[in-house]
mmCIF file of C-alpha atoms in Angstrom:
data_model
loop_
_atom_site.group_PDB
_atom_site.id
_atom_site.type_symbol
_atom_site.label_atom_id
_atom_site.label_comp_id
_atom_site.label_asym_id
_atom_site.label_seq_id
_atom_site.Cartn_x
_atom_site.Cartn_y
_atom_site.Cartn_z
ATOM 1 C CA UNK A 1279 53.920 -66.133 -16.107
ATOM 2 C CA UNK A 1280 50.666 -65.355 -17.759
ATOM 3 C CA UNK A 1281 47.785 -67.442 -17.830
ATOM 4 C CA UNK A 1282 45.651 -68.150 -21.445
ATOM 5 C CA UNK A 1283 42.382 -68.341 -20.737
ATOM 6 C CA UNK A 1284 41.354 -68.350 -24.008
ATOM 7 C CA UNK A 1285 41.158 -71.559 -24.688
ATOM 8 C CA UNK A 1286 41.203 -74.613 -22.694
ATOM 9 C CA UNK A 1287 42.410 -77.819 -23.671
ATOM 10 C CA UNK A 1288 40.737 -81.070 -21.951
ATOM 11 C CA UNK A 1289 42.406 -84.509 -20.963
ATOM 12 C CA UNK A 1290 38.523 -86.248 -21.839
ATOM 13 C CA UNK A 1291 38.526 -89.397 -23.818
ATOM 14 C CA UNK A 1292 40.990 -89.050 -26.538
ATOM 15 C CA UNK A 1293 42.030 -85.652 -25.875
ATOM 16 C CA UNK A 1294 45.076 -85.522 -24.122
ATOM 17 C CA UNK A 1295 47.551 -82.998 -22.792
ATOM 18 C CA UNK A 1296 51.302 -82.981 -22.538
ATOM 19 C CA UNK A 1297 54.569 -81.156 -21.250
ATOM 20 C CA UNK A 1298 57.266 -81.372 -23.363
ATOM 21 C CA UNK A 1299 60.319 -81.500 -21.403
ATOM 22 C CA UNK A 1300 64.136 -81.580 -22.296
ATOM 23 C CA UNK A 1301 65.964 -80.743 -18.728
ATOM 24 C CA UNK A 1302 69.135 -79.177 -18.668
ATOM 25 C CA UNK A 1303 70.389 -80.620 -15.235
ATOM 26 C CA UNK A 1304 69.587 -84.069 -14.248
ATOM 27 C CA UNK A 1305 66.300 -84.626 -12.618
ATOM 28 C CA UNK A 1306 67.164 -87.715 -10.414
ATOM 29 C CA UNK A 1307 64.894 -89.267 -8.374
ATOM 30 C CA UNK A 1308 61.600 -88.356 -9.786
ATOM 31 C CA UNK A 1309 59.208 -89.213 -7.370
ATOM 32 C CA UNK A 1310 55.566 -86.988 -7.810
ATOM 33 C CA UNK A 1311 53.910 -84.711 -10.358
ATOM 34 C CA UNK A 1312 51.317 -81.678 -9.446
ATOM 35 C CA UNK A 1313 49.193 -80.305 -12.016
ATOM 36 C CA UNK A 1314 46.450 -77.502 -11.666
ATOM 37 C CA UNK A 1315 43.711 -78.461 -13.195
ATOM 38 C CA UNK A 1316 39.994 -78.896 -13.028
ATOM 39 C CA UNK A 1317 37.677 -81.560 -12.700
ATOM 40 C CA UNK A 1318 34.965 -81.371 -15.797
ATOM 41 C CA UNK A 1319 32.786 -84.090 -15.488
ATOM 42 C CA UNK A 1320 32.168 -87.611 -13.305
ATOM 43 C CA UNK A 1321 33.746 -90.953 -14.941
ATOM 44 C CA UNK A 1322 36.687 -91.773 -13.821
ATOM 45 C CA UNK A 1323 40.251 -90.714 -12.972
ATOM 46 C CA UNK A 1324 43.195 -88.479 -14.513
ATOM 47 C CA UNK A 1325 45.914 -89.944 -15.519
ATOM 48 C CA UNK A 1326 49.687 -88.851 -16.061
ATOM 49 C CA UNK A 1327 52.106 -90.653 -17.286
ATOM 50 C CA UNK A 1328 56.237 -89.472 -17.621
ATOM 51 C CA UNK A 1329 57.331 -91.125 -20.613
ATOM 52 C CA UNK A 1330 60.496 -90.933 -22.867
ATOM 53 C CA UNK A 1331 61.012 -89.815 -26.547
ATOM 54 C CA UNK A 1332 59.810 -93.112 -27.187
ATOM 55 C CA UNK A 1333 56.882 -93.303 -25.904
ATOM 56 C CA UNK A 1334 58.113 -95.510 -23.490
ATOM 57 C CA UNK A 1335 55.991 -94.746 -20.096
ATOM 58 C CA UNK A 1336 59.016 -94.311 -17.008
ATOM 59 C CA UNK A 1337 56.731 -93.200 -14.243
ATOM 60 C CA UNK A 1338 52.952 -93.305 -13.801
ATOM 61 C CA UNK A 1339 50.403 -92.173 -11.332
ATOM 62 C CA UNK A 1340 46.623 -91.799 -10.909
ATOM 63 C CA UNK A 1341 44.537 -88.786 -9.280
ATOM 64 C CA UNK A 1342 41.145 -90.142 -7.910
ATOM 65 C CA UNK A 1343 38.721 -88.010 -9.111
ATOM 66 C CA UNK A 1344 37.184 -87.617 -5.604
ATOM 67 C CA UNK A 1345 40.060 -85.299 -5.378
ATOM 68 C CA UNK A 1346 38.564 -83.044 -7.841
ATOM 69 C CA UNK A 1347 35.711 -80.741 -7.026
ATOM 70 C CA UNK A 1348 34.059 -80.059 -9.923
ATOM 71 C CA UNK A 1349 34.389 -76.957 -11.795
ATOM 72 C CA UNK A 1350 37.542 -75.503 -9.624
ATOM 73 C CA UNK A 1351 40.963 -75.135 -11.018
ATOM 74 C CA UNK A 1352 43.061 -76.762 -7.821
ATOM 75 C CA UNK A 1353 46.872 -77.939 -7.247
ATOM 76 C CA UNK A 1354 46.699 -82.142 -6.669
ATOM 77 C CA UNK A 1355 49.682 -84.013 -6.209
ATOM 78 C CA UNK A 1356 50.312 -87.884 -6.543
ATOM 79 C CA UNK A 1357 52.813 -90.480 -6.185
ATOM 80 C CA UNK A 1358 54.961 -91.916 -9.299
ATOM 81 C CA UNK A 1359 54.624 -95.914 -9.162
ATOM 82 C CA UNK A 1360 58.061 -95.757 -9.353
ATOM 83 C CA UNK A 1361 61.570 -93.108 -8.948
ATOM 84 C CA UNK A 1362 62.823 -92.194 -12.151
ATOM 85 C CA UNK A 1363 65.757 -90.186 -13.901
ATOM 86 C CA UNK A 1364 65.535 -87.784 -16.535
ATOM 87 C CA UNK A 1365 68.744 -87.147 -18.247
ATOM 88 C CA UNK A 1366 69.911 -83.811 -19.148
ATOM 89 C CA UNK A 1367 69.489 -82.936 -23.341
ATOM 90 C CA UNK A 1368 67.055 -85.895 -23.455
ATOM 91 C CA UNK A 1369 63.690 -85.170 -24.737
ATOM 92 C CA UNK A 1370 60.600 -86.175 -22.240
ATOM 93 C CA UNK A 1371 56.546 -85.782 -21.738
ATOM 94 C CA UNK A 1372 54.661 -85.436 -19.092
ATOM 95 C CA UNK A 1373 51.241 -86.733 -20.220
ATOM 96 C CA UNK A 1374 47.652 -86.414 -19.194
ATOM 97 C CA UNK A 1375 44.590 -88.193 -20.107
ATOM 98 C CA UNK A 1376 41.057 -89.515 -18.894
ATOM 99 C CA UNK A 1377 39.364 -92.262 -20.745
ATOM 100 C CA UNK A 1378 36.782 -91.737 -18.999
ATOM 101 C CA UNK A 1379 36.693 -88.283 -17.499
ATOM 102 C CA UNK A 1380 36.660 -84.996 -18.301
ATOM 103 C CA UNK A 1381 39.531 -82.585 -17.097
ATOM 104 C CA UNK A 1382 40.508 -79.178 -18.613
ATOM 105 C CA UNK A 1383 43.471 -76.840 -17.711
ATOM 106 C CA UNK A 1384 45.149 -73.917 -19.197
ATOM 107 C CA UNK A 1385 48.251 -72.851 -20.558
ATOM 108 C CA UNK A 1386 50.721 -70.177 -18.931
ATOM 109 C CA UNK A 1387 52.846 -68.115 -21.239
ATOM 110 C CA UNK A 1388 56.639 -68.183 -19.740
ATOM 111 C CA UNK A 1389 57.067 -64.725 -20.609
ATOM 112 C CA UNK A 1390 60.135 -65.510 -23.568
ATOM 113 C CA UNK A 1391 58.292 -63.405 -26.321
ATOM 114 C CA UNK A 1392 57.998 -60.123 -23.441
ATOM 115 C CA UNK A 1393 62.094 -60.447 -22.722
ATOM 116 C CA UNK A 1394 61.827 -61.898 -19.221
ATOM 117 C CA UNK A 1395 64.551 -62.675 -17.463
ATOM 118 C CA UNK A 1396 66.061 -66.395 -17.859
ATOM 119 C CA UNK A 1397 64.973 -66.568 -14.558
ATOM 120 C CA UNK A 1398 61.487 -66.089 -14.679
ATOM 121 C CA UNK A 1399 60.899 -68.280 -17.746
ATOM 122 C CA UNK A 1400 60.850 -71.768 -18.352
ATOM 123 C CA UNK A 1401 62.458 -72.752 -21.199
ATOM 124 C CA UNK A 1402 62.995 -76.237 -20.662
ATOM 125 C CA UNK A 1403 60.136 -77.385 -22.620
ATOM 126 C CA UNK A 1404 56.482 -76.342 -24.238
ATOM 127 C CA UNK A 1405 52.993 -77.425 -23.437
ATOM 128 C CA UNK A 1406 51.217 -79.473 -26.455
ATOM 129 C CA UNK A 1407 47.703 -81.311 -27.187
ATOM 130 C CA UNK A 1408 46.142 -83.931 -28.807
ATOM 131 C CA UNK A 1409 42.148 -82.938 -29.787
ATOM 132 C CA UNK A 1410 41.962 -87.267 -30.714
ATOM 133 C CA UNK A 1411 40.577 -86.528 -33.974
ATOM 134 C CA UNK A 1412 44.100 -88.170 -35.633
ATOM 135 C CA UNK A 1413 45.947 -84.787 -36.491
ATOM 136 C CA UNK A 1414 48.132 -85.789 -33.588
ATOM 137 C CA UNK A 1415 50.151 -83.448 -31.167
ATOM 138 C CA UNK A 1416 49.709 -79.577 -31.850
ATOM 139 C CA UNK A 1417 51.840 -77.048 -29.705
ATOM 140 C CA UNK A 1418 49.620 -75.039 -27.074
ATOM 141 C CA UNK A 1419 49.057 -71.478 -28.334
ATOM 142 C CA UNK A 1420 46.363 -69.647 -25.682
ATOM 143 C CA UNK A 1421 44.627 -68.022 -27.915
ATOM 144 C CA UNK A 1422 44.777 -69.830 -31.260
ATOM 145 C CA UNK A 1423 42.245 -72.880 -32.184
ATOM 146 C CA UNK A 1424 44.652 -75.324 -33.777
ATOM 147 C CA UNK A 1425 48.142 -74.489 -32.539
ATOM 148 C CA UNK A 1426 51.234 -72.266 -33.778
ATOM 149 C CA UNK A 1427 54.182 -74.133 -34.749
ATOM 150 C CA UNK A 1428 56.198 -70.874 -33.549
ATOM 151 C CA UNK A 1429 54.639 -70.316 -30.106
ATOM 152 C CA UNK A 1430 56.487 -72.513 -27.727
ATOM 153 C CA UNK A 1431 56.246 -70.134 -24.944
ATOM 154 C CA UNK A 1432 53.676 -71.991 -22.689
ATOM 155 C CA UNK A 1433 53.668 -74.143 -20.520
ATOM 156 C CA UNK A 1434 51.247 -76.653 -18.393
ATOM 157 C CA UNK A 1435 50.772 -75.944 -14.604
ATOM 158 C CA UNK A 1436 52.605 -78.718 -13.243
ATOM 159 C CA UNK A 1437 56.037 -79.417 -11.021
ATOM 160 C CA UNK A 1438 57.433 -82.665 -10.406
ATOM 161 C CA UNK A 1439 59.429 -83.538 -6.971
ATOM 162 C CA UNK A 1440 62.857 -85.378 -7.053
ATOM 163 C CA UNK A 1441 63.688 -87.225 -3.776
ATOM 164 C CA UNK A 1442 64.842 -85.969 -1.416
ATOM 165 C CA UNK A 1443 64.866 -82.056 -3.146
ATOM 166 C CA UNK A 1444 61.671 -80.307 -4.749
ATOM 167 C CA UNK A 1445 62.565 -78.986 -8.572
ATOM 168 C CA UNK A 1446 60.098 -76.813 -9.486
ATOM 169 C CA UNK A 1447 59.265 -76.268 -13.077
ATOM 170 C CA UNK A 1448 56.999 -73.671 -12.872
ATOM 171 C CA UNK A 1449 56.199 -71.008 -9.884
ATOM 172 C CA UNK A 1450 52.854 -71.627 -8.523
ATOM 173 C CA UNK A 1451 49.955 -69.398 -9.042
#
Protein backbone atom coordinates (compact mmCIF):
# COMPACT_ATOMS: atom_id res chain seq x y z
CA UNK A 1 0.00 0.00 0.00
CA UNK A 2 1.00 3.56 -0.51
CA UNK A 3 0.10 6.32 1.54
CA UNK A 4 -1.33 9.96 -0.14
CA UNK A 5 -0.17 12.51 1.69
CA UNK A 6 -1.21 14.95 -0.49
CA UNK A 7 -4.17 15.75 0.69
CA UNK A 8 -5.97 15.07 3.79
CA UNK A 9 -9.49 14.77 4.23
CA UNK A 10 -11.03 15.74 7.84
CA UNK A 11 -14.09 14.14 9.77
CA UNK A 12 -14.71 18.13 11.37
CA UNK A 13 -18.22 19.36 11.44
CA UNK A 14 -19.83 18.44 8.25
CA UNK A 15 -16.98 16.89 6.65
CA UNK A 16 -17.10 13.38 6.86
CA UNK A 17 -15.17 10.34 5.71
CA UNK A 18 -16.23 6.93 4.54
CA UNK A 19 -15.17 3.28 3.43
CA UNK A 20 -17.07 1.93 0.92
CA UNK A 21 -17.33 -1.66 1.41
CA UNK A 22 -18.97 -4.58 -0.62
CA UNK A 23 -17.35 -7.94 1.07
CA UNK A 24 -16.99 -10.90 -0.83
CA UNK A 25 -17.19 -13.48 2.14
CA UNK A 26 -19.48 -12.91 4.96
CA UNK A 27 -18.25 -10.73 7.70
CA UNK A 28 -20.24 -12.23 10.69
CA UNK A 29 -20.01 -11.05 13.89
CA UNK A 30 -18.78 -7.58 13.51
CA UNK A 31 -17.76 -6.53 16.70
CA UNK A 32 -14.90 -3.34 16.54
CA UNK A 33 -13.48 -0.91 13.98
CA UNK A 34 -9.70 0.65 14.08
CA UNK A 35 -8.92 3.59 12.14
CA UNK A 36 -5.52 5.56 11.97
CA UNK A 37 -6.11 8.77 12.26
CA UNK A 38 -5.25 12.00 13.96
CA UNK A 39 -6.66 14.14 16.41
CA UNK A 40 -6.93 17.95 14.88
CA UNK A 41 -8.43 19.98 17.30
CA UNK A 42 -10.34 19.83 21.02
CA UNK A 43 -14.37 19.54 20.88
CA UNK A 44 -15.53 16.51 21.11
CA UNK A 45 -15.40 12.88 19.95
CA UNK A 46 -15.05 10.81 16.54
CA UNK A 47 -17.58 9.03 15.52
CA UNK A 48 -18.05 5.87 13.18
CA UNK A 49 -20.86 4.49 12.27
CA UNK A 50 -21.29 0.91 9.91
CA UNK A 51 -24.29 1.51 8.03
CA UNK A 52 -26.05 -0.23 5.03
CA UNK A 53 -26.78 0.94 1.40
CA UNK A 54 -29.49 2.61 3.02
CA UNK A 55 -28.20 4.60 5.18
CA UNK A 56 -29.47 2.60 7.74
CA UNK A 57 -26.74 2.79 10.77
CA UNK A 58 -26.04 -1.35 11.86
CA UNK A 59 -23.23 -0.75 14.27
CA UNK A 60 -21.95 2.37 16.04
CA UNK A 61 -19.16 3.34 18.30
CA UNK A 62 -17.48 6.42 19.81
CA UNK A 63 -13.57 7.20 20.29
CA UNK A 64 -13.10 9.66 23.28
CA UNK A 65 -11.01 12.15 22.13
CA UNK A 66 -8.74 11.82 25.22
CA UNK A 67 -7.57 8.97 23.17
CA UNK A 68 -6.19 11.22 20.64
CA UNK A 69 -2.99 13.12 21.13
CA UNK A 70 -3.09 15.86 19.12
CA UNK A 71 -1.32 16.16 15.95
CA UNK A 72 -0.17 12.23 15.76
CA UNK A 73 -1.51 9.85 13.25
CA UNK A 74 -2.23 6.66 15.82
CA UNK A 75 -4.20 3.16 15.49
CA UNK A 76 -7.49 3.44 18.15
CA UNK A 77 -9.84 0.79 18.39
CA UNK A 78 -13.48 0.76 19.88
CA UNK A 79 -16.34 -1.36 20.58
CA UNK A 80 -19.53 -1.64 18.11
CA UNK A 81 -22.78 -1.03 20.38
CA UNK A 82 -23.81 -3.97 18.91
CA UNK A 83 -22.48 -7.49 16.61
CA UNK A 84 -23.42 -7.18 13.19
CA UNK A 85 -23.35 -9.12 9.74
CA UNK A 86 -22.32 -7.92 6.54
CA UNK A 87 -23.50 -10.00 3.72
CA UNK A 88 -21.39 -10.92 0.89
CA UNK A 89 -22.24 -8.66 -2.68
CA UNK A 90 -24.05 -6.19 -0.37
CA UNK A 91 -22.91 -2.70 -0.53
CA UNK A 92 -21.76 -1.07 3.05
CA UNK A 93 -19.94 2.22 4.70
CA UNK A 94 -17.96 2.60 7.27
CA UNK A 95 -18.46 6.25 8.29
CA UNK A 96 -16.63 8.89 10.22
CA UNK A 97 -17.56 12.18 11.53
CA UNK A 98 -17.08 14.84 14.43
CA UNK A 99 -19.66 17.46 15.00
CA UNK A 100 -17.68 18.85 17.02
CA UNK A 101 -14.08 17.90 16.46
CA UNK A 102 -11.59 17.99 14.17
CA UNK A 103 -9.94 14.67 12.84
CA UNK A 104 -7.96 14.20 9.56
CA UNK A 105 -6.52 10.95 8.00
CA UNK A 106 -5.17 9.89 4.74
CA UNK A 107 -5.80 7.71 2.01
CA UNK A 108 -3.62 4.52 1.02
CA UNK A 109 -3.48 3.54 -2.60
CA UNK A 110 -4.11 -0.49 -2.77
CA UNK A 111 -1.65 -0.78 -5.37
CA UNK A 112 -4.51 -2.01 -8.38
CA UNK A 113 -3.27 0.70 -10.94
CA UNK A 114 0.81 -0.71 -10.26
CA UNK A 115 -0.45 -4.61 -11.02
CA UNK A 116 -0.16 -5.88 -7.45
CA UNK A 117 -0.95 -9.03 -6.67
CA UNK A 118 -4.77 -9.81 -5.62
CA UNK A 119 -3.21 -10.39 -2.56
CA UNK A 120 -1.75 -7.32 -1.64
CA UNK A 121 -4.71 -5.15 -2.70
CA UNK A 122 -7.92 -4.49 -1.37
CA UNK A 123 -10.45 -4.47 -3.67
CA UNK A 124 -13.37 -4.86 -1.67
CA UNK A 125 -14.26 -1.32 -1.57
CA UNK A 126 -12.89 2.54 -2.05
CA UNK A 127 -12.39 5.34 0.39
CA UNK A 128 -14.83 8.51 -0.27
CA UNK A 129 -15.60 12.11 1.36
CA UNK A 130 -18.01 14.49 2.00
CA UNK A 131 -16.32 18.36 2.17
CA UNK A 132 -20.34 19.38 3.73
CA UNK A 133 -20.62 22.05 1.31
CA UNK A 134 -23.82 19.89 -0.42
CA UNK A 135 -21.87 18.35 -3.48
CA UNK A 136 -22.21 15.17 -1.49
CA UNK A 137 -19.84 12.03 -1.53
CA UNK A 138 -16.68 12.37 -3.88
CA UNK A 139 -14.30 9.25 -4.27
CA UNK A 140 -10.80 9.78 -2.45
CA UNK A 141 -8.10 10.52 -5.05
CA UNK A 142 -4.59 11.46 -2.94
CA UNK A 143 -3.58 13.88 -4.89
CA UNK A 144 -6.56 15.49 -6.62
CA UNK A 145 -8.75 18.44 -4.87
CA UNK A 146 -12.25 17.31 -5.73
CA UNK A 147 -12.12 13.58 -6.46
CA UNK A 148 -11.71 11.24 -9.68
CA UNK A 149 -14.64 9.29 -10.54
CA UNK A 150 -11.99 6.64 -12.00
CA UNK A 151 -9.60 6.34 -9.04
CA UNK A 152 -11.07 3.81 -6.73
CA UNK A 153 -7.81 2.49 -5.69
CA UNK A 154 -7.65 3.86 -2.05
CA UNK A 155 -8.59 3.06 0.74
CA UNK A 156 -9.09 4.43 4.56
CA UNK A 157 -6.77 3.00 7.32
CA UNK A 158 -9.15 1.01 9.14
CA UNK A 159 -9.91 -2.97 9.99
CA UNK A 160 -12.87 -4.18 11.63
CA UNK A 161 -12.82 -7.46 14.03
CA UNK A 162 -15.50 -10.25 13.67
CA UNK A 163 -15.98 -12.34 16.87
CA UNK A 164 -14.30 -14.58 17.65
CA UNK A 165 -11.68 -14.17 14.29
CA UNK A 166 -9.84 -10.78 13.30
CA UNK A 167 -10.58 -9.89 9.32
CA UNK A 168 -8.32 -7.51 8.39
CA UNK A 169 -9.08 -5.14 5.61
CA UNK A 170 -6.07 -3.50 5.26
CA UNK A 171 -2.30 -4.45 6.52
CA UNK A 172 -1.22 -2.10 9.11
CA UNK A 173 1.38 0.48 8.61
Amino acid sequence: AEEWPGKPRFASGSERIRQVLRPASPLIGVSQVSVRIKRVATGGPLLARLEDSTGQVLAAAEFPEQQFPTGEHRWVTQNFDRLTTLQAGQTYYLVLSSPNGSYSTFCLGDGQRFGFGSGSVFAEGHAEYDLGAGAGWLIWYGYAEVGDLAARNGDMQFYLATEPAIRTFLPLV
